[in-house]
PDB file of C-alpha atoms in Angstrom:
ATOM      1  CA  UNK P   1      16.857 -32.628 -19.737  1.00 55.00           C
ATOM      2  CA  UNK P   2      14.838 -31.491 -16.561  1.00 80.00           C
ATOM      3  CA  UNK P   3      12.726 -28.109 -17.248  1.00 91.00           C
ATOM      4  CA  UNK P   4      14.127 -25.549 -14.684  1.00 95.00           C
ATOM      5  CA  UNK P   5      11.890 -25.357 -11.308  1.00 97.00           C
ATOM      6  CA  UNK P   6      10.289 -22.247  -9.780  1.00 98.00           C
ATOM      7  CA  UNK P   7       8.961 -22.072  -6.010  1.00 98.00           C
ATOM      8  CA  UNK P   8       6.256 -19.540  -6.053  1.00 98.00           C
ATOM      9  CA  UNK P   9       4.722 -18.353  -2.528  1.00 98.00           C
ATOM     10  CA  UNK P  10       0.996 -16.551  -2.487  1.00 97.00           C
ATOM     11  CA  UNK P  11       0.260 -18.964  -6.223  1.00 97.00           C
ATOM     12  CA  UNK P  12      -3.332 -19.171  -5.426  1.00 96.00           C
ATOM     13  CA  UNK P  13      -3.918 -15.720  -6.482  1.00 95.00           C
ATOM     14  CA  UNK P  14      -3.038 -11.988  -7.896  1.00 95.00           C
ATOM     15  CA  UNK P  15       0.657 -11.458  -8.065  1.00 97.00           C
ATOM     16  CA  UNK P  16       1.876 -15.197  -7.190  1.00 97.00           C
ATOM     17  CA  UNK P  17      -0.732 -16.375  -9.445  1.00 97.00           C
ATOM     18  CA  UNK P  18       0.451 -14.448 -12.814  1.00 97.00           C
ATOM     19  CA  UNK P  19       3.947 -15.144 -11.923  1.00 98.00           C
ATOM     20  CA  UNK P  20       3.570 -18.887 -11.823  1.00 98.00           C
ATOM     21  CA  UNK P  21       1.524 -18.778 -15.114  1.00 97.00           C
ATOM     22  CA  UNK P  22       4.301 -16.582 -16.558  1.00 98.00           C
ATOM     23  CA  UNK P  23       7.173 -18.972 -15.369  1.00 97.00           C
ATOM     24  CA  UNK P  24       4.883 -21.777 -17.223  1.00 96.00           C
ATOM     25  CA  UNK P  25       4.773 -20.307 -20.810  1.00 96.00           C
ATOM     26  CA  UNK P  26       8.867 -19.588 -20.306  1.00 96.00           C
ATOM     27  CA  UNK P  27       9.135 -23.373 -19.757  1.00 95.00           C
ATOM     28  CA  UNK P  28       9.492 -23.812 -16.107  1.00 96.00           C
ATOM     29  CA  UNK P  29       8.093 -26.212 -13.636  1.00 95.00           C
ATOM     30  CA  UNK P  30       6.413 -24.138 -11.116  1.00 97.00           C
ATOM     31  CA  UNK P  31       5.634 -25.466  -7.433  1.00 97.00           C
ATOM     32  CA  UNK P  32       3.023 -23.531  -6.195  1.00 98.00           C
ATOM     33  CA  UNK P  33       2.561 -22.828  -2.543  1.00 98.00           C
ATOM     34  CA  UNK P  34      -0.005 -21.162  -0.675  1.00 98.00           C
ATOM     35  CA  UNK P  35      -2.260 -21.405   2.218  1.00 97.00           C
ATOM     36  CA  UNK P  36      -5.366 -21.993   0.924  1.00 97.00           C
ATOM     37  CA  UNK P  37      -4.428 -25.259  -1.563  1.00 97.00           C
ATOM     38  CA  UNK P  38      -7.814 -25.579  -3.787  1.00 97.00           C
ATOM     39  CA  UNK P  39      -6.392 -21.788  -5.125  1.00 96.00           C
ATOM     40  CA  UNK P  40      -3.160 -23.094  -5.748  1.00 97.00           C
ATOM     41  CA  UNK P  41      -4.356 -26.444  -7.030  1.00 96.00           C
ATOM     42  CA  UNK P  42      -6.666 -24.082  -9.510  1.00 96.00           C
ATOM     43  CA  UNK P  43      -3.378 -22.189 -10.615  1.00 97.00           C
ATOM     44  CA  UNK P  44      -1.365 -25.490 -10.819  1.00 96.00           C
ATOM     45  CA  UNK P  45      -4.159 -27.034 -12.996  1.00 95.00           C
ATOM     46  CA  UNK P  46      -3.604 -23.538 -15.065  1.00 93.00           C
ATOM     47  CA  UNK P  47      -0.425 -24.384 -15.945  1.00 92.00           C
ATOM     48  CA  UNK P  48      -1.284 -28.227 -16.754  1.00 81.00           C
ATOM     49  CA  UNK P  49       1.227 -30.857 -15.766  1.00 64.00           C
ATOM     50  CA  UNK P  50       4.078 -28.505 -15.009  1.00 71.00           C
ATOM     51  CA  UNK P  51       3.145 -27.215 -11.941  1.00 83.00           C
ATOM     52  CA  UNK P  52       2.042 -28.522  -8.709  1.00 95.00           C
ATOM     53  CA  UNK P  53       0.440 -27.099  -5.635  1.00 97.00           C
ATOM     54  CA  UNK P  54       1.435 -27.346  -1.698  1.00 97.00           C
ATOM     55  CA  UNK P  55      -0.225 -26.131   1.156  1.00 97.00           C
ATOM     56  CA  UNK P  56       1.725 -24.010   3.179  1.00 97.00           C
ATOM     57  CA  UNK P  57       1.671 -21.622   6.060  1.00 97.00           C
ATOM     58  CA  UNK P  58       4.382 -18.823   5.452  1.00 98.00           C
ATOM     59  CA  UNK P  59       4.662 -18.487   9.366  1.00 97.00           C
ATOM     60  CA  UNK P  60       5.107 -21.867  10.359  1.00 98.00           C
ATOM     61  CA  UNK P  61       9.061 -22.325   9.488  1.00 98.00           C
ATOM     62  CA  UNK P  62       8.829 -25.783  10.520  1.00 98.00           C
ATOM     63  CA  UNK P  63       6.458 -26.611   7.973  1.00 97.00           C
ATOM     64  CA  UNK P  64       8.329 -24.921   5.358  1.00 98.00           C
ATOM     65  CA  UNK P  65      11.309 -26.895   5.871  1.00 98.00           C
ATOM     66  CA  UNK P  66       9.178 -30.033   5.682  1.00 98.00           C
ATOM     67  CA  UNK P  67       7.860 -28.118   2.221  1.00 97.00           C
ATOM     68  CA  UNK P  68      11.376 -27.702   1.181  1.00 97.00           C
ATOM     69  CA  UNK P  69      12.526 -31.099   1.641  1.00 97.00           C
ATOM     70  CA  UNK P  70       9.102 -32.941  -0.110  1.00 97.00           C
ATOM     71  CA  UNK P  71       9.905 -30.549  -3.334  1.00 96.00           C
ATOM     72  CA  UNK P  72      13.247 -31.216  -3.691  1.00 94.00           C
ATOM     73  CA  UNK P  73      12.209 -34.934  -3.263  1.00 95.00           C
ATOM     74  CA  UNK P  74       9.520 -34.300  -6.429  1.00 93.00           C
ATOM     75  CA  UNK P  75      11.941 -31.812  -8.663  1.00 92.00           C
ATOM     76  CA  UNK P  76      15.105 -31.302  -8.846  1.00 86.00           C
ATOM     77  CA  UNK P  77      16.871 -28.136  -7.451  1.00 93.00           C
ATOM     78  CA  UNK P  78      14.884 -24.881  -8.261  1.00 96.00           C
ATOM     79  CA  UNK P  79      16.767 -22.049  -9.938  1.00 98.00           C
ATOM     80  CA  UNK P  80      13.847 -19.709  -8.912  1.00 98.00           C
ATOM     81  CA  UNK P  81      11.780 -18.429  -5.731  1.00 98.00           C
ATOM     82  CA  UNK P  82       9.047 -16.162  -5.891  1.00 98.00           C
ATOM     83  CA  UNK P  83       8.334 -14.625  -1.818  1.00 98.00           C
ATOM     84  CA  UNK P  84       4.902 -13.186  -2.873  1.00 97.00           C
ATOM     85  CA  UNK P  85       2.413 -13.988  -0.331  1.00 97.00           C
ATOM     86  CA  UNK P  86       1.809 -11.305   2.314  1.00 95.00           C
ATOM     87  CA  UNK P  87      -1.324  -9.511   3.570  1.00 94.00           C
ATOM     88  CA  UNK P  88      -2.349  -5.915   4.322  1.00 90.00           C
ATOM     89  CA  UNK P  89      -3.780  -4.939   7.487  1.00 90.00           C
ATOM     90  CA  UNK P  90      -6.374  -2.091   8.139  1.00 88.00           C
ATOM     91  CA  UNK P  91      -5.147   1.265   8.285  1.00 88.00           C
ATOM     92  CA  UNK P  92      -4.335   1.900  11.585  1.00 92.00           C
ATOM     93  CA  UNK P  93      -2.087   4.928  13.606  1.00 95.00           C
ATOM     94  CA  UNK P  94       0.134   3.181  15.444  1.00 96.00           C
ATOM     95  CA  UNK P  95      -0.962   3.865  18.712  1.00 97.00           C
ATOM     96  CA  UNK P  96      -3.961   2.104  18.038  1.00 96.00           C
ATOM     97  CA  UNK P  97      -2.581  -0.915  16.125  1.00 95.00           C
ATOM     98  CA  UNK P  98      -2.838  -3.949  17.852  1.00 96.00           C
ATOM     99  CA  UNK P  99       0.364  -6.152  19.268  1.00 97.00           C
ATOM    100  CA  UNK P 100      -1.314  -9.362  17.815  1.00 97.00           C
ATOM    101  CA  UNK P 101      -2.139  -7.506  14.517  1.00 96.00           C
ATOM    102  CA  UNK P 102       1.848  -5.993  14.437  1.00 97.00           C
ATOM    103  CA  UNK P 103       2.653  -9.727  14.924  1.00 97.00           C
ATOM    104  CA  UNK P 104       0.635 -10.941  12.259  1.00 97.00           C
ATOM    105  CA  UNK P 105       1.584  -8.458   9.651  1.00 97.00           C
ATOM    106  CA  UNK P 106       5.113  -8.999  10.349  1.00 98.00           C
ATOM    107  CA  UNK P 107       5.538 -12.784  10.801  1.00 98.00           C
ATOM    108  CA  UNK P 108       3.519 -12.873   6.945  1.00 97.00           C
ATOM    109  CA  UNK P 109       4.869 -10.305   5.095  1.00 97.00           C
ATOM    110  CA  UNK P 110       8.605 -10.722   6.937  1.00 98.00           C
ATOM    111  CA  UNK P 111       9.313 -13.101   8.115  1.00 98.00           C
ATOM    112  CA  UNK P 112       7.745 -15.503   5.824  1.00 98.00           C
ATOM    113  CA  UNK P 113      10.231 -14.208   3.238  1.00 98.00           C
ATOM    114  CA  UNK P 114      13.163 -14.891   5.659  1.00 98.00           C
ATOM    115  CA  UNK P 115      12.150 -18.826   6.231  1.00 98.00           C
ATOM    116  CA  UNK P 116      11.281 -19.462   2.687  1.00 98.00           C
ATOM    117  CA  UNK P 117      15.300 -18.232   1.969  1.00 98.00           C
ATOM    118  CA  UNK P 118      16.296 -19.969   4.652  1.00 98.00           C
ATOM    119  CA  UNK P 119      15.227 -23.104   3.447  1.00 98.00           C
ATOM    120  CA  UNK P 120      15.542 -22.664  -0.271  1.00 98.00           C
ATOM    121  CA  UNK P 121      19.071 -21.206  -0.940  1.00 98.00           C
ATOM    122  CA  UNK P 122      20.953 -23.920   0.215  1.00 98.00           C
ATOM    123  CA  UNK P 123      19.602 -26.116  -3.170  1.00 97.00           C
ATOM    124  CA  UNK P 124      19.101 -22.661  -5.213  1.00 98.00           C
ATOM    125  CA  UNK P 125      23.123 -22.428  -4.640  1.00 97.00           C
ATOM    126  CA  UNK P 126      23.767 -25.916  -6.403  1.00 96.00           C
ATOM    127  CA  UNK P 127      22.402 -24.485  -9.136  1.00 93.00           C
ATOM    128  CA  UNK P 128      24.629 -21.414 -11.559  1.00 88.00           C
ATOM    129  CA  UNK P 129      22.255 -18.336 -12.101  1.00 91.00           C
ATOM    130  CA  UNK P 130      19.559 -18.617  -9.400  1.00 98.00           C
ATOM    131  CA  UNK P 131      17.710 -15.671  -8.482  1.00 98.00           C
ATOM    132  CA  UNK P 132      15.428 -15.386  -5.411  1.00 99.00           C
ATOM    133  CA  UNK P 133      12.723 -11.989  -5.984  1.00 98.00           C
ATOM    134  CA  UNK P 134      10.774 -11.023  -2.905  1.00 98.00           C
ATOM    135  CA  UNK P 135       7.965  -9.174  -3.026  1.00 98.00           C
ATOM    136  CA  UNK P 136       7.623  -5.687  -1.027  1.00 98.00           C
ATOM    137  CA  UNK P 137       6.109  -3.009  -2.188  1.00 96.00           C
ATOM    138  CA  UNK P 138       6.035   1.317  -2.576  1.00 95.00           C
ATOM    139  CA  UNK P 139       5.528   0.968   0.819  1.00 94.00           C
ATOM    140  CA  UNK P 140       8.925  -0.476   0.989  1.00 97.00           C
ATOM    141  CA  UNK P 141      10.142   2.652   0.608  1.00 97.00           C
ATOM    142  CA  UNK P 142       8.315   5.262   1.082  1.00 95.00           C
ATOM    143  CA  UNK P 143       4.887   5.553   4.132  1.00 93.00           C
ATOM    144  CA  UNK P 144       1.312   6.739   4.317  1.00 89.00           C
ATOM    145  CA  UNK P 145      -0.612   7.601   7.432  1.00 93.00           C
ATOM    146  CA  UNK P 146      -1.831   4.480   8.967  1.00 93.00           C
ATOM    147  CA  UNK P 147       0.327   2.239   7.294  1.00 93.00           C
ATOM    148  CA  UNK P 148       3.132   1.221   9.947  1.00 95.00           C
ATOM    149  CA  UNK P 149       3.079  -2.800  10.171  1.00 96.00           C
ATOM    150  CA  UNK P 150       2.717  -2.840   6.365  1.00 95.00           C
ATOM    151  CA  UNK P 151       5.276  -0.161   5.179  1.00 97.00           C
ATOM    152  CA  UNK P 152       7.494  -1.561   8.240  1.00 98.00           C
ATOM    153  CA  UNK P 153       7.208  -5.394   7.246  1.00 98.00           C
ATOM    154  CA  UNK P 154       7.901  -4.191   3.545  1.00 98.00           C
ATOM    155  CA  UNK P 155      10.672  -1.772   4.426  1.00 98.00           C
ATOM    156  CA  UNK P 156      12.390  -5.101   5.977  1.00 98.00           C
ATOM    157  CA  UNK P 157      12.215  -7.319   2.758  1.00 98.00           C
ATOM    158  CA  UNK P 158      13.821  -4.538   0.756  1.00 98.00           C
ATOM    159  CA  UNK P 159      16.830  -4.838   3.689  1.00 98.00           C
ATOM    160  CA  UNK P 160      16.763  -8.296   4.048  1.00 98.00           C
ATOM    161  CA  UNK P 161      16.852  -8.623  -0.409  1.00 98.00           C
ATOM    162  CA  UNK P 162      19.748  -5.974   0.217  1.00 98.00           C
ATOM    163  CA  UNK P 163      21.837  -7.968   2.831  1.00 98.00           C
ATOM    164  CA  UNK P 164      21.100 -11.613   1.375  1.00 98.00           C
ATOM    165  CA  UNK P 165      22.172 -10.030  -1.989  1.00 98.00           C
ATOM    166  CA  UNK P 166      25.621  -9.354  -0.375  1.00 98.00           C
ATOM    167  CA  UNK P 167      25.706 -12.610   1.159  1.00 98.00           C
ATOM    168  CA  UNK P 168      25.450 -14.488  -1.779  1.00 98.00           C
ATOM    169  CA  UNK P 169      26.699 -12.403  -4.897  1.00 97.00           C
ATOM    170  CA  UNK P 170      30.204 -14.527  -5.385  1.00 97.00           C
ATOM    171  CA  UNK P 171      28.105 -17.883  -5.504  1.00 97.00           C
ATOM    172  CA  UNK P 172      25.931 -16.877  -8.335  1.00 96.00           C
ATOM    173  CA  UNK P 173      22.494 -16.096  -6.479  1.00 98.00           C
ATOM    174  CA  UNK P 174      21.062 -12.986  -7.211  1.00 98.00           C
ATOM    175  CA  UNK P 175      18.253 -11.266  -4.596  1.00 98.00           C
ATOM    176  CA  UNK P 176      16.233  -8.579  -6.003  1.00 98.00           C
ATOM    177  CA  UNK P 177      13.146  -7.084  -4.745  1.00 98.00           C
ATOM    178  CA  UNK P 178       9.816  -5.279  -6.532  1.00 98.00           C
ATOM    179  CA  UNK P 179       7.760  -3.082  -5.167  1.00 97.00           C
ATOM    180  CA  UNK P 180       4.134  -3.371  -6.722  1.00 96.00           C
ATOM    181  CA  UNK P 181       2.143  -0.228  -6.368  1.00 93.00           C
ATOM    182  CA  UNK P 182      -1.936  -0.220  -6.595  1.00 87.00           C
ATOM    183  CA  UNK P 183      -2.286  -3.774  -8.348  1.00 87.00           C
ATOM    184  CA  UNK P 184      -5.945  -5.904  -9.189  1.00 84.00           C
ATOM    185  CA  UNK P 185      -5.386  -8.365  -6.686  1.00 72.00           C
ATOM    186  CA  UNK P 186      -7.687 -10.282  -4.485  1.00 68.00           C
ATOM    187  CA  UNK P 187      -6.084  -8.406  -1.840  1.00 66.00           C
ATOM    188  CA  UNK P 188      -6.944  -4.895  -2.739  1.00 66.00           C
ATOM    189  CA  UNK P 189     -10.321  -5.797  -4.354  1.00 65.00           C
ATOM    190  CA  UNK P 190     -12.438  -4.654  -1.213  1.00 67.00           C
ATOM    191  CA  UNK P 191     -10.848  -1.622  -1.437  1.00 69.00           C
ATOM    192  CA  UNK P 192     -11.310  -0.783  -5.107  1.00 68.00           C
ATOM    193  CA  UNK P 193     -14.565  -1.835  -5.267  1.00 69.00           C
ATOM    194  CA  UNK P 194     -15.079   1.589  -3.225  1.00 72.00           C
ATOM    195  CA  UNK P 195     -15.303   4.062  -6.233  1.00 74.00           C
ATOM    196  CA  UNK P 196     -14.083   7.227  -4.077  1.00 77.00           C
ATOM    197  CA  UNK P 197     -11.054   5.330  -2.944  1.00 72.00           C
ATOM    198  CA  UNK P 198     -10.118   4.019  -6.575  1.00 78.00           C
ATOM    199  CA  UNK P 199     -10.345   7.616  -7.424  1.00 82.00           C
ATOM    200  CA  UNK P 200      -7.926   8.509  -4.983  1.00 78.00           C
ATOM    201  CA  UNK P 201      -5.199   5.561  -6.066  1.00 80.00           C
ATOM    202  CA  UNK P 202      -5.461   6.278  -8.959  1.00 86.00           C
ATOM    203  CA  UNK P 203      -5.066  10.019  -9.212  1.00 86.00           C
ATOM    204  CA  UNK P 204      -2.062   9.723  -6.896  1.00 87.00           C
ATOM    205  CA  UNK P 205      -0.405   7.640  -9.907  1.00 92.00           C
ATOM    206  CA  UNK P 206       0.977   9.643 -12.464  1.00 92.00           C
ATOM    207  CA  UNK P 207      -0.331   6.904 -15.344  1.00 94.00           C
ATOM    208  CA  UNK P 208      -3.709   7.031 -13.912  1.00 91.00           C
ATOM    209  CA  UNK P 209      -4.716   3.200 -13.329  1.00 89.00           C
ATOM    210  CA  UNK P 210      -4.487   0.429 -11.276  1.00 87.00           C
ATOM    211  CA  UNK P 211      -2.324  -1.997 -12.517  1.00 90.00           C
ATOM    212  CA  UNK P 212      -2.717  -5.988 -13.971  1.00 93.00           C
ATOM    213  CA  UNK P 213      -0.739  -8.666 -11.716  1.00 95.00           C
ATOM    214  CA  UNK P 214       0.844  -9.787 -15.052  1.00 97.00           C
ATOM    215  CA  UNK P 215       2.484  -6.307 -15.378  1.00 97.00           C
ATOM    216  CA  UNK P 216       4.721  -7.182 -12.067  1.00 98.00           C
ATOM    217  CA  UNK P 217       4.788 -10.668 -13.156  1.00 98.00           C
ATOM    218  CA  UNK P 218       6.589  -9.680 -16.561  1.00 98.00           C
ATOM    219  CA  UNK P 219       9.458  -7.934 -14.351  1.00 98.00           C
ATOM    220  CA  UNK P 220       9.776 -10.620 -11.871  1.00 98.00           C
ATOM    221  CA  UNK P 221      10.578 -12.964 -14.835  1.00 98.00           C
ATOM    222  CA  UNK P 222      12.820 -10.638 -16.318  1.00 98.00           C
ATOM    223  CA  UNK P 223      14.756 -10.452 -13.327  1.00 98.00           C
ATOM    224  CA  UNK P 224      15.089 -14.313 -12.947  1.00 98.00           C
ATOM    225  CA  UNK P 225      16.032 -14.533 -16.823  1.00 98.00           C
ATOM    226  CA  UNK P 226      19.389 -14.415 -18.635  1.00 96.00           C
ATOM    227  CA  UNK P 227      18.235 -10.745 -19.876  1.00 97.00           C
ATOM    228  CA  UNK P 228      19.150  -9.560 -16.376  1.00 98.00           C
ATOM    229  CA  UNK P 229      22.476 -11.437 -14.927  1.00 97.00           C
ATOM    230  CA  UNK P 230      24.157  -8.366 -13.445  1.00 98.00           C
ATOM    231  CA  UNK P 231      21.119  -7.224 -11.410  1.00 98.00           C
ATOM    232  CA  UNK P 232      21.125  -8.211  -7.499  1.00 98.00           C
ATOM    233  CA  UNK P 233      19.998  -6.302  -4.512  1.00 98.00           C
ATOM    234  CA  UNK P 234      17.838  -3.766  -6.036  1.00 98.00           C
ATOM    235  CA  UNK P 235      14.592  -2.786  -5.594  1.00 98.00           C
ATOM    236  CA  UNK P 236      12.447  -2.028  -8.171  1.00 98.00           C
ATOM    237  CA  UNK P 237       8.901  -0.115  -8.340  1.00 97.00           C
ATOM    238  CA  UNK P 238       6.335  -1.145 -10.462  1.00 96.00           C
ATOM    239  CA  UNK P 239       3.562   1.733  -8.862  1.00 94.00           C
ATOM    240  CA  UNK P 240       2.861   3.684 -12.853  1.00 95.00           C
ATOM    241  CA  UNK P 241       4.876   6.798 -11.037  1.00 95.00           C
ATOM    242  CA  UNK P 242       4.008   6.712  -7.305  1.00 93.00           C
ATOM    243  CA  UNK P 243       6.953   6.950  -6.238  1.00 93.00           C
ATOM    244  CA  UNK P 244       8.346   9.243  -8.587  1.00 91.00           C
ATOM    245  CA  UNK P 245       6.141  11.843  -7.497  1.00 78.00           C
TER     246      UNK P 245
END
């Protein structure tokens, strides 16, 4: 019997990273796709011979569909995808943000999602009880100051979780979407390294800490299990309070 296959975007590192690992010791195959491939070959080796890596450019949809059709060659249909690469620009009122920047911000964090569905749920739907989870984030929901082409990109994957959600409830695909808050990723690690602005994060959390990538990994998994069958098109903040407050 073929181990059940997970597609996991951003694997090289943080978020993606943990997820694929977690996928691993739940007995999954795990594809692992990111743009830089010696990261994602390091997670793949993580995770010995059940995972594999691909290089991949979320903004290139052309090259995702040629992704999509060489891992479906390898594995069988995947029951799982994991939308977790994305980027985070410099703060920046929107005035002053740049058109190219917008562009950039958007075409990752968005769009990527959207070609990464588009070329994945037509084999997630041969299979019963596949579940896509796309990453946003608080931002998905709520908005600092200076944070328009990030809390805009991730306000559109909560929508687009929302409306594919609807689109494919009666053929057994759930969409659901988490919302990470202040996380130890690679991504944020320039920032936290800046004591004052740790500070900051973390006394606008109610727990009062930054948080592991395996924490969101553990409810990304628990969405895609058994555990969680009547669950699609929600969104769900892992932030320790943030948005509570």
């Amino acid at each position: 019997m073929n181990k059940p296959l997970a597609i996991i975007t951003g694997a090289g590192s943080g978020i993606g990273r943990a997820t694929s690992i977690k996928f691993h010791e739940n007995g999954y195959q795990v594809a692992c796709l990111d743009l830089n491939l010696e990261t994602a070959k390091e997670t793949a080796e993580m995770i010995s011979n059940e995972g594999k890596a691909y290089q991949v450019d979320v903004i290139n949809h052309e090259e995702i569909k040629k992704i999509s059709e060489i891992i479906l060659k390898e594995f069988s249909n995947p029951d799982v995808l994991v939308n977790c690469a994305g980027i985070s620009p410099s703060p920046m009122p929107v005035h002053l943000f740049e058109v190219d920047e917008w562009n950039r911000v958007i075409n990752i964090n968005l769009n990527g999602s959207f070609y990464m569905m588009k070329y994945f749920i037509p084999s997630l739907l041969k299979n019963t009880n596949s579940s896509i989870v796309n990453i946003s984030s608080v931002l998905g929901v709520v908005a600092n100051p200076t944070t328009a082409g990030y809390a805009a990109s991730k306000h559109g994957i909560v929508g687009l979780t929302k409306a594919a959600a609807l689109d494919y409830a009666k053929q057994g695909l759930r969409v659901n979407c988490v919302g990470p808050g202040v996380i130890e990723t690679n991504m944020n690690k320039d920032i936290l390294k800046d004591i004052r602005i740790k500070e900051m994060l973390t006394n606008q959390t109610p727990l009062g800490r930054v948080a592991a990538p395996s924490e969101v990994a553990n409810l990304i998994y628990f969405l895609c299990s058994d555990k969680a069958t009547f669950i699609t098109g929600s969104f769900f903040a892992v932030d320790g309070g943030y948005t509570a407050v």
